[in-house]
Amino acid sequence: MPEITGCLHGYPAGSIGKCQFYKAGAGEPVKAATAAEVAQLIPWAGISLGQRDIAELAASRNLSVFGVIGMQNSGKTTLLTLLYCLLRQGHSIGDYQFSGSLTLPAWETLAYYMTWKAGNYITFPPHTPGSTGRIPGMLHLTLKNGRGHIRDILITDAKGEWFRDWSVNVDAETAKSPTWIHETSNAFVLVADCDVLSGPDRGIARDELKNLFNRLKNGLGSRTVALSWTKSDIVVRPAMKDNLMEHLQIQGIPLHQFMVSAYSQSDEHLPADHWQQQVLDLFEYLLKETENKSMQLPVIGSKKPKDLFLSIRHE
Amino acid sequence: MEQNILVLGDSGTGKTHFAVQLFGRLFKSSKAIWKPKSTPENLEIFKSGFDKLAKGLQIDHTPSAFHQDIAFHVVNQHNAEINFTYPDYAGEQLRNVVNNRSLNKAWQDRITASTSWLLFIKINDIKQVEDIITRGMPEYGIISKSRAVEEQGSFQIGDQAFYTELLQMLIRIKGASFLMAGTLPPLTIMLTCWDEYRTAHPGIQQPADALKDKMPMFYSFLTGNWPQGALNIIGLSATERKLDQDTPDEDYLDNGPENYGYWITVDGREEKDLTGIVSLIYHE
């Protein structure tokens, strides 16, 4: 996902020159917008959100940020794409149903890869691009449950290479975005790639995942981490799994595990959509864990009976 | 009280057939509750439509060069007035609104002045996407990882996302907010060519079920945001049967177009009186 900046008046990066407050840089022709050109632009860019959109969301909504942490090619973007495809086909996340999104074109672009096309053609989403900016690409969903409770979630979609850099050196230029994710997220998904953890490079992969986890737990506080075994159609040997889990669990952080995959389950004792269902279970778990931990209202110290507004809120 | 209905719909969703059939009823029926307040300023589009139906033929597709607003006004005996406005009648611009993420001044004015929205969707034409969820990949290795980009050229935002994004944008322009349901303009979803849909899906009676079946995410978006009384999902078959462009329908010639067409109420009943739609849309 490209990084979006745009300006406060709703002009995206591509047409920022039309904003009446825009000052052209050196070498750029100065062009003032004429009245006829002032078409109203939609403030959100539709592609992944930038910092200003986030500030606006956080100010008015019950917002939670879910940081998806994992190495390159570990299936982070595919995990998100599966979530959207499930919603698009009418599934709900526990009690929560789709009720809007400020990043629909981005979701649709990703989902298009995992849509059957002419000639029985389907692919995984491509490698996530990215600049070295501080704010990662993020995808947005508004969800609502049967009781009318609204949740807004932002899910990060950052380049895997950055996480490796971050696990090695937090001061690295490319570690800015993972640092932001680490500071900002209300809950995390740690991605364990079954493919690489069962392949010839599994020794290195295991160590890298441990390093990533060690970095993540630093300053984690009480925030939830869910462990997502991606590509679960591939079997990781029990010894490898035990070794990894022993390291992760010894840290004293409760880790709920979810086995996910884009593939159908072939075991006749399990439903075919077993692994896809766990994508929904994973996000249901995160929603539940962050239910009362998102936007914290400031605590009002003294209750003044005369101040009706404060009194009501205090109830 | 005066109400302004903004009529929205992609090209080919049956907006003209509805307008012509409704207006025909309002003009010709002495029993109709609603009467035309005045003749529409631009009768051209209706005139040729009336003639076509009277000949038992399908109305031509509105040329995309027809970039004019169409408005017509109806009143009832209590002086309640409804103004129907079709911005950019041909409907082609609707796709551009979403694709370009901007609305020109004329559109903004229409949206601002509107009190209620009527959205046409030709439900039988909505393609249900077949993706990794509906059709799984049982064997590992079928998916190609390398050819990912080449096939993306034909990408277009899907129908569900298109309609969701369109309404999100209109709400923003209107200055309304999803966080305050009371600010959302009442919305009527008109599922057109219901005769075609019904033939293909005999088991589904209620228009809301048809929408939920074909567009579950969009349905969830609508029902999650609009309060119950402010959202109507109805069906429409403006001509009751498919008319040909060249061969006249003999029954139409004999009985007159005003005797054809029906709509499906929110609870799935078939109603012949198309003017009932106006009463449904009118909010006290």
Tab-separated table of N, CA and C in Angstrom, chain A residues 141-223:
chain	number	residue	atom	x	y	z
A	141	LEU	N	-12.002	-0.661	9.311
A	141	LEU	CA	-13.342	-1.262	9.315
A	141	LEU	C	-14.178	-0.634	10.416
A	142	THR	N	-15.442	-0.366	10.112
A	142	THR	CA	-16.407	-0.046	11.158
A	142	THR	C	-17.285	-1.272	11.337
A	143	LEU	N	-17.449	-1.684	12.585
A	143	LEU	CA	-18.229	-2.885	12.882
A	143	LEU	C	-19.298	-2.519	13.896
A	144	LYS	N	-20.409	-3.229	13.809
A	144	LYS	CA	-21.503	-2.945	14.721
A	144	LYS	C	-22.125	-4.258	15.172
A	145	ASN	N	-22.445	-4.368	16.442
A	145	ASN	CA	-23.074	-5.608	16.894
A	145	ASN	C	-24.581	-5.435	17.055
A	146	GLY	N	-25.247	-6.511	17.447
A	146	GLY	CA	-26.704	-6.514	17.536
A	146	GLY	C	-27.247	-5.504	18.530
A	147	ARG	N	-26.427	-5.129	19.508
A	147	ARG	CA	-26.885	-4.154	20.500
A	147	ARG	C	-26.585	-2.726	20.059
A	148	GLY	N	-26.100	-2.579	18.842
A	148	GLY	CA	-25.826	-1.249	18.325
A	148	GLY	C	-24.491	-0.677	18.765
A	149	HIS	N	-23.660	-1.524	19.354
A	149	HIS	CA	-22.345	-1.066	19.797
A	149	HIS	C	-21.406	-0.987	18.591
A	150	ILE	N	-20.783	0.177	18.401
A	150	ILE	CA	-19.932	0.393	17.232
A	150	ILE	C	-18.460	0.276	17.608
A	151	ARG	N	-17.703	-0.426	16.802
A	151	ARG	CA	-16.248	-0.491	16.990
A	151	ARG	C	-15.575	-0.097	15.679
A	152	ASP	N	-14.587	0.736	15.771
A	152	ASP	CA	-13.758	1.038	14.607
A	152	ASP	C	-12.408	0.383	14.812
A	153	ILE	N	-11.949	-0.333	13.800
A	153	ILE	CA	-10.620	-0.924	13.937
A	153	ILE	C	-9.722	-0.532	12.765
A	154	LEU	N	-8.465	-0.327	13.109
A	154	LEU	CA	-7.434	-0.108	12.100
A	154	LEU	C	-6.480	-1.283	12.209
A	155	ILE	N	-6.181	-1.898	11.075
A	155	ILE	CA	-5.265	-3.034	11.079
A	155	ILE	C	-4.034	-2.640	10.266
A	156	THR	N	-2.873	-2.783	10.856
A	156	THR	CA	-1.665	-2.334	10.159
A	156	THR	C	-1.257	-3.362	9.107
A	157	ASP	N	-0.732	-2.843	8.017
A	157	ASP	CA	-0.237	-3.710	6.943
A	157	ASP	C	1.140	-3.182	6.543
A	158	ALA	N	2.140	-3.586	7.308
A	158	ALA	CA	3.490	-3.045	7.090
A	158	ALA	C	4.401	-4.116	6.496
A	159	LYS	N	5.419	-3.629	5.846
A	159	LYS	CA	6.396	-4.482	5.186
A	159	LYS	C	7.123	-5.385	6.188
A	160	GLY	N	7.244	-6.652	5.853
A	160	GLY	CA	7.882	-7.611	6.747
A	160	GLY	C	9.342	-7.321	7.045
A	161	GLU	N	10.052	-6.806	6.039
A	161	GLU	CA	11.497	-6.531	6.223
A	161	GLU	C	11.722	-5.561	7.379
A	162	TRP	N	10.790	-4.614	7.533
A	162	TRP	CA	10.924	-3.615	8.590
A	162	TRP	C	10.946	-4.270	9.967
A	163	PHE	N	10.152	-5.336	10.116
A	163	PHE	CA	10.079	-5.986	11.425
A	163	PHE	C	11.393	-6.692	11.773
A	164	ARG	N	12.032	-7.240	10.729
A	164	ARG	CA	13.325	-7.868	10.994
A	164	ARG	C	14.312	-6.776	11.466
A	165	ASP	N	14.322	-5.662	10.737
A	165	ASP	CA	15.225	-4.562	11.103
A	165	ASP	C	14.935	-4.096	12.532
A	166	TRP	N	13.673	-3.975	12.835
A	166	TRP	CA	13.234	-3.491	14.154
A	166	TRP	C	13.643	-4.463	15.269
A	167	SER	N	13.552	-5.766	14.977
A	167	SER	CA	13.901	-6.746	16.012
A	167	SER	C	15.397	-6.724	16.296
A	168	VAL	N	16.168	-6.286	15.289
A	168	VAL	CA	17.623	-6.227	15.466
A	168	VAL	C	18.052	-4.882	16.062
A	169	ASN	N	17.458	-3.800	15.537
A	169	ASN	CA	17.881	-2.471	15.968
A	169	ASN	C	16.709	-1.494	15.919
A	170	VAL	N	16.198	-1.106	17.072
A	170	VAL	CA	15.038	-0.201	17.109
A	170	VAL	C	15.345	1.177	16.550
A	171	ASP	N	16.640	1.516	16.483
A	171	ASP	CA	17.002	2.844	15.985
A	171	ASP	C	17.217	2.875	14.475
A	172	ALA	N	17.092	1.737	13.836
A	172	ALA	CA	17.287	1.695	12.382
A	172	ALA	C	16.265	2.593	11.701
A	173	GLU	N	16.662	3.165	10.568
A	173	GLU	CA	15.777	4.057	9.814
A	173	GLU	C	14.474	3.336	9.450
A	174	THR	N	14.598	2.082	9.065
A	174	THR	CA	13.434	1.297	8.633
A	174	THR	C	12.600	0.790	9.815
A	175	ALA	N	13.065	1.046	11.040
A	175	ALA	CA	12.332	0.540	12.213
A	175	ALA	C	11.300	1.539	12.722
A	176	LYS	N	11.208	2.695	12.057
A	176	LYS	CA	10.279	3.730	12.532
A	176	LYS	C	8.835	3.248	12.540
A	177	SER	N	8.498	2.593	11.442
A	177	SER	CA	7.117	2.164	11.318
A	177	SER	C	6.758	1.072	12.335
A	178	PRO	N	7.587	0.031	12.481
A	178	PRO	CA	7.312	-0.956	13.542
A	178	PRO	C	7.280	-0.328	14.935
A	179	THR	N	8.117	0.672	15.154
A	179	THR	CA	8.119	1.346	16.457
A	179	THR	C	6.782	2.035	16.690
A	180	TRP	N	6.297	2.694	15.634
A	180	TRP	CA	4.988	3.362	15.733
A	180	TRP	C	3.896	2.339	16.022
A	181	ILE	N	3.944	1.227	15.318
A	181	ILE	CA	2.949	0.166	15.510
A	181	ILE	C	3.007	-0.343	16.954
A	182	HIS	N	4.225	-0.528	17.427
A	182	HIS	CA	4.424	-1.050	18.782
A	182	HIS	C	3.887	-0.078	19.832
A	183	GLU	N	4.106	1.201	19.600
A	183	GLU	CA	3.646	2.206	20.566
A	183	GLU	C	2.130	2.402	20.515
A	184	THR	N	1.567	2.319	19.320
A	184	THR	CA	0.182	2.742	19.118
A	184	THR	C	-0.849	1.638	19.261
A	185	SER	N	-0.494	0.433	18.881
A	185	SER	CA	-1.509	-0.631	18.801
A	185	SER	C	-2.116	-0.957	20.151
A	186	ASN	N	-3.398	-1.295	20.124
A	186	ASN	CA	-4.094	-1.717	21.344
A	186	ASN	C	-3.984	-3.219	21.556
A	187	ALA	N	-3.675	-3.940	20.489
A	187	ALA	CA	-3.472	-5.389	20.577
A	187	ALA	C	-2.645	-5.814	19.368
A	188	PHE	N	-2.068	-7.009	19.454
A	188	PHE	CA	-1.161	-7.458	18.392
A	188	PHE	C	-1.522	-8.844	17.877
A	189	VAL	N	-1.185	-9.035	16.607
A	189	VAL	CA	-1.202	-10.384	16.036
A	189	VAL	C	0.250	-10.704	15.709
A	190	LEU	N	0.801	-11.737	16.333
A	190	LEU	CA	2.147	-12.183	15.993
A	190	LEU	C	2.001	-13.334	15.010
A	191	VAL	N	2.657	-13.181	13.856
A	191	VAL	CA	2.462	-14.145	12.784
A	191	VAL	C	3.597	-15.161	12.753
A	192	ALA	N	3.232	-16.434	12.881
A	192	ALA	CA	4.201	-17.523	12.750
A	192	ALA	C	3.902	-18.258	11.449
A	193	ASP	N	4.894	-18.291	10.571
A	193	ASP	CA	4.725	-18.816	9.218
A	193	ASP	C	5.025	-20.327	9.195
A	194	CYS	N	3.988	-21.135	9.068
A	194	CYS	CA	4.164	-22.598	9.099
A	194	CYS	C	5.046	-23.096	7.960
A	195	ASP	N	5.006	-22.392	6.849
A	195	ASP	CA	5.794	-22.805	5.688
A	195	ASP	C	7.284	-22.758	6.024
A	196	VAL	N	7.743	-21.609	6.486
A	196	VAL	CA	9.182	-21.463	6.744
A	196	VAL	C	9.593	-22.232	8.003
A	197	LEU	N	8.666	-22.379	8.956
A	197	LEU	CA	8.984	-23.100	10.199
A	197	LEU	C	8.993	-24.617	10.006
A	198	SER	N	8.667	-25.059	8.798
A	198	SER	CA	8.762	-26.494	8.523
A	198	SER	C	9.776	-26.765	7.417
A	199	GLY	N	10.383	-25.702	6.895
A	199	GLY	CA	11.307	-25.841	5.772
A	199	GLY	C	12.771	-25.913	6.214
A	200	PRO	N	13.660	-25.906	5.249
A	200	PRO	CA	15.095	-26.048	5.545
A	200	PRO	C	15.674	-24.884	6.371
A	201	ASP	N	15.044	-23.708	6.290
A	201	ASP	CA	15.551	-22.543	7.033
A	201	ASP	C	14.843	-22.375	8.368
A	202	ARG	N	14.236	-23.438	8.861
A	202	ARG	CA	13.394	-23.296	10.049
A	202	ARG	C	14.162	-22.913	11.304
A	203	GLY	N	15.452	-23.293	11.368
A	203	GLY	CA	16.254	-22.922	12.536
A	203	GLY	C	16.377	-21.411	12.654
A	204	ILE	N	16.734	-20.787	11.532
A	204	ILE	CA	16.879	-19.328	11.512
A	204	ILE	C	15.525	-18.659	11.739
A	205	ALA	N	14.503	-19.216	11.073
A	205	ALA	CA	13.159	-18.642	11.178
A	205	ALA	C	12.690	-18.658	12.636
A	206	ARG	N	12.985	-19.738	13.325
A	206	ARG	CA	12.571	-19.842	14.725
A	206	ARG	C	13.263	-18.771	15.581
A	207	ASP	N	14.575	-18.619	15.345
A	207	ASP	CA	15.312	-17.611	16.113
A	207	ASP	C	14.802	-16.201	15.824
A	208	GLU	N	14.492	-15.961	14.557
A	208	GLU	CA	14.003	-14.623	14.179
A	208	GLU	C	12.659	-14.328	14.836
A	209	LEU	N	11.823	-15.341	14.885
A	209	LEU	CA	10.505	-15.157	15.504
A	209	LEU	C	10.658	-14.896	17.006
A	210	LYS	N	11.604	-15.599	17.624
A	210	LYS	CA	11.865	-15.374	19.052
A	210	LYS	C	12.361	-13.943	19.294
A	211	ASN	N	13.250	-13.492	18.407
A	211	ASN	CA	13.766	-12.121	18.531
A	211	ASN	C	12.644	-11.098	18.390
A	212	LEU	N	11.785	-11.362	17.423
A	212	LEU	CA	10.671	-10.452	17.171
A	212	LEU	C	9.767	-10.400	18.400
A	213	PHE	N	9.522	-11.551	18.960
A	213	PHE	CA	8.670	-11.618	20.138
A	213	PHE	C	9.321	-10.894	21.324
A	214	ASN	N	10.626	-11.083	21.475
A	214	ASN	CA	11.334	-10.412	22.576
A	214	ASN	C	11.201	-8.892	22.467
A	215	ARG	N	11.298	-8.405	21.210
A	215	ARG	CA	11.170	-6.965	20.981
A	215	ARG	C	9.738	-6.520	21.300
A	216	LEU	N	8.791	-7.322	20.883
A	216	LEU	CA	7.377	-6.994	21.069
A	216	LEU	C	7.008	-6.911	22.550
A	217	LYS	N	7.566	-7.810	23.360
A	217	LYS	CA	7.154	-7.852	24.765
A	217	LYS	C	7.758	-6.714	25.586
A	218	ASN	N	8.764	-6.076	25.017
A	218	ASN	CA	9.364	-4.925	25.669
A	218	ASN	C	8.384	-3.761	25.696
A	219	GLY	N	7.896	-3.394	26.849
A	219	GLY	CA	6.938	-2.281	26.907
A	219	GLY	C	5.544	-2.679	26.456
A	220	LEU	N	5.285	-3.955	26.420
A	220	LEU	CA	3.978	-4.443	25.977
A	220	LEU	C	2.867	-4.085	26.962
A	221	GLY	N	3.221	-4.074	28.238
A	221	GLY	CA	2.209	-3.786	29.257
A	221	GLY	C	1.167	-4.889	29.286
A	222	SER	N	-0.094	-4.486	29.408
A	222	SER	CA	-1.158	-5.484	29.512
A	222	SER	C	-1.813	-5.756	28.164
A	223	ARG	N	-1.185	-5.300	27.120
A	223	ARG	CA	-1.814	-5.461	25.804
A	223	ARG	C	-1.767	-6.913	25.334
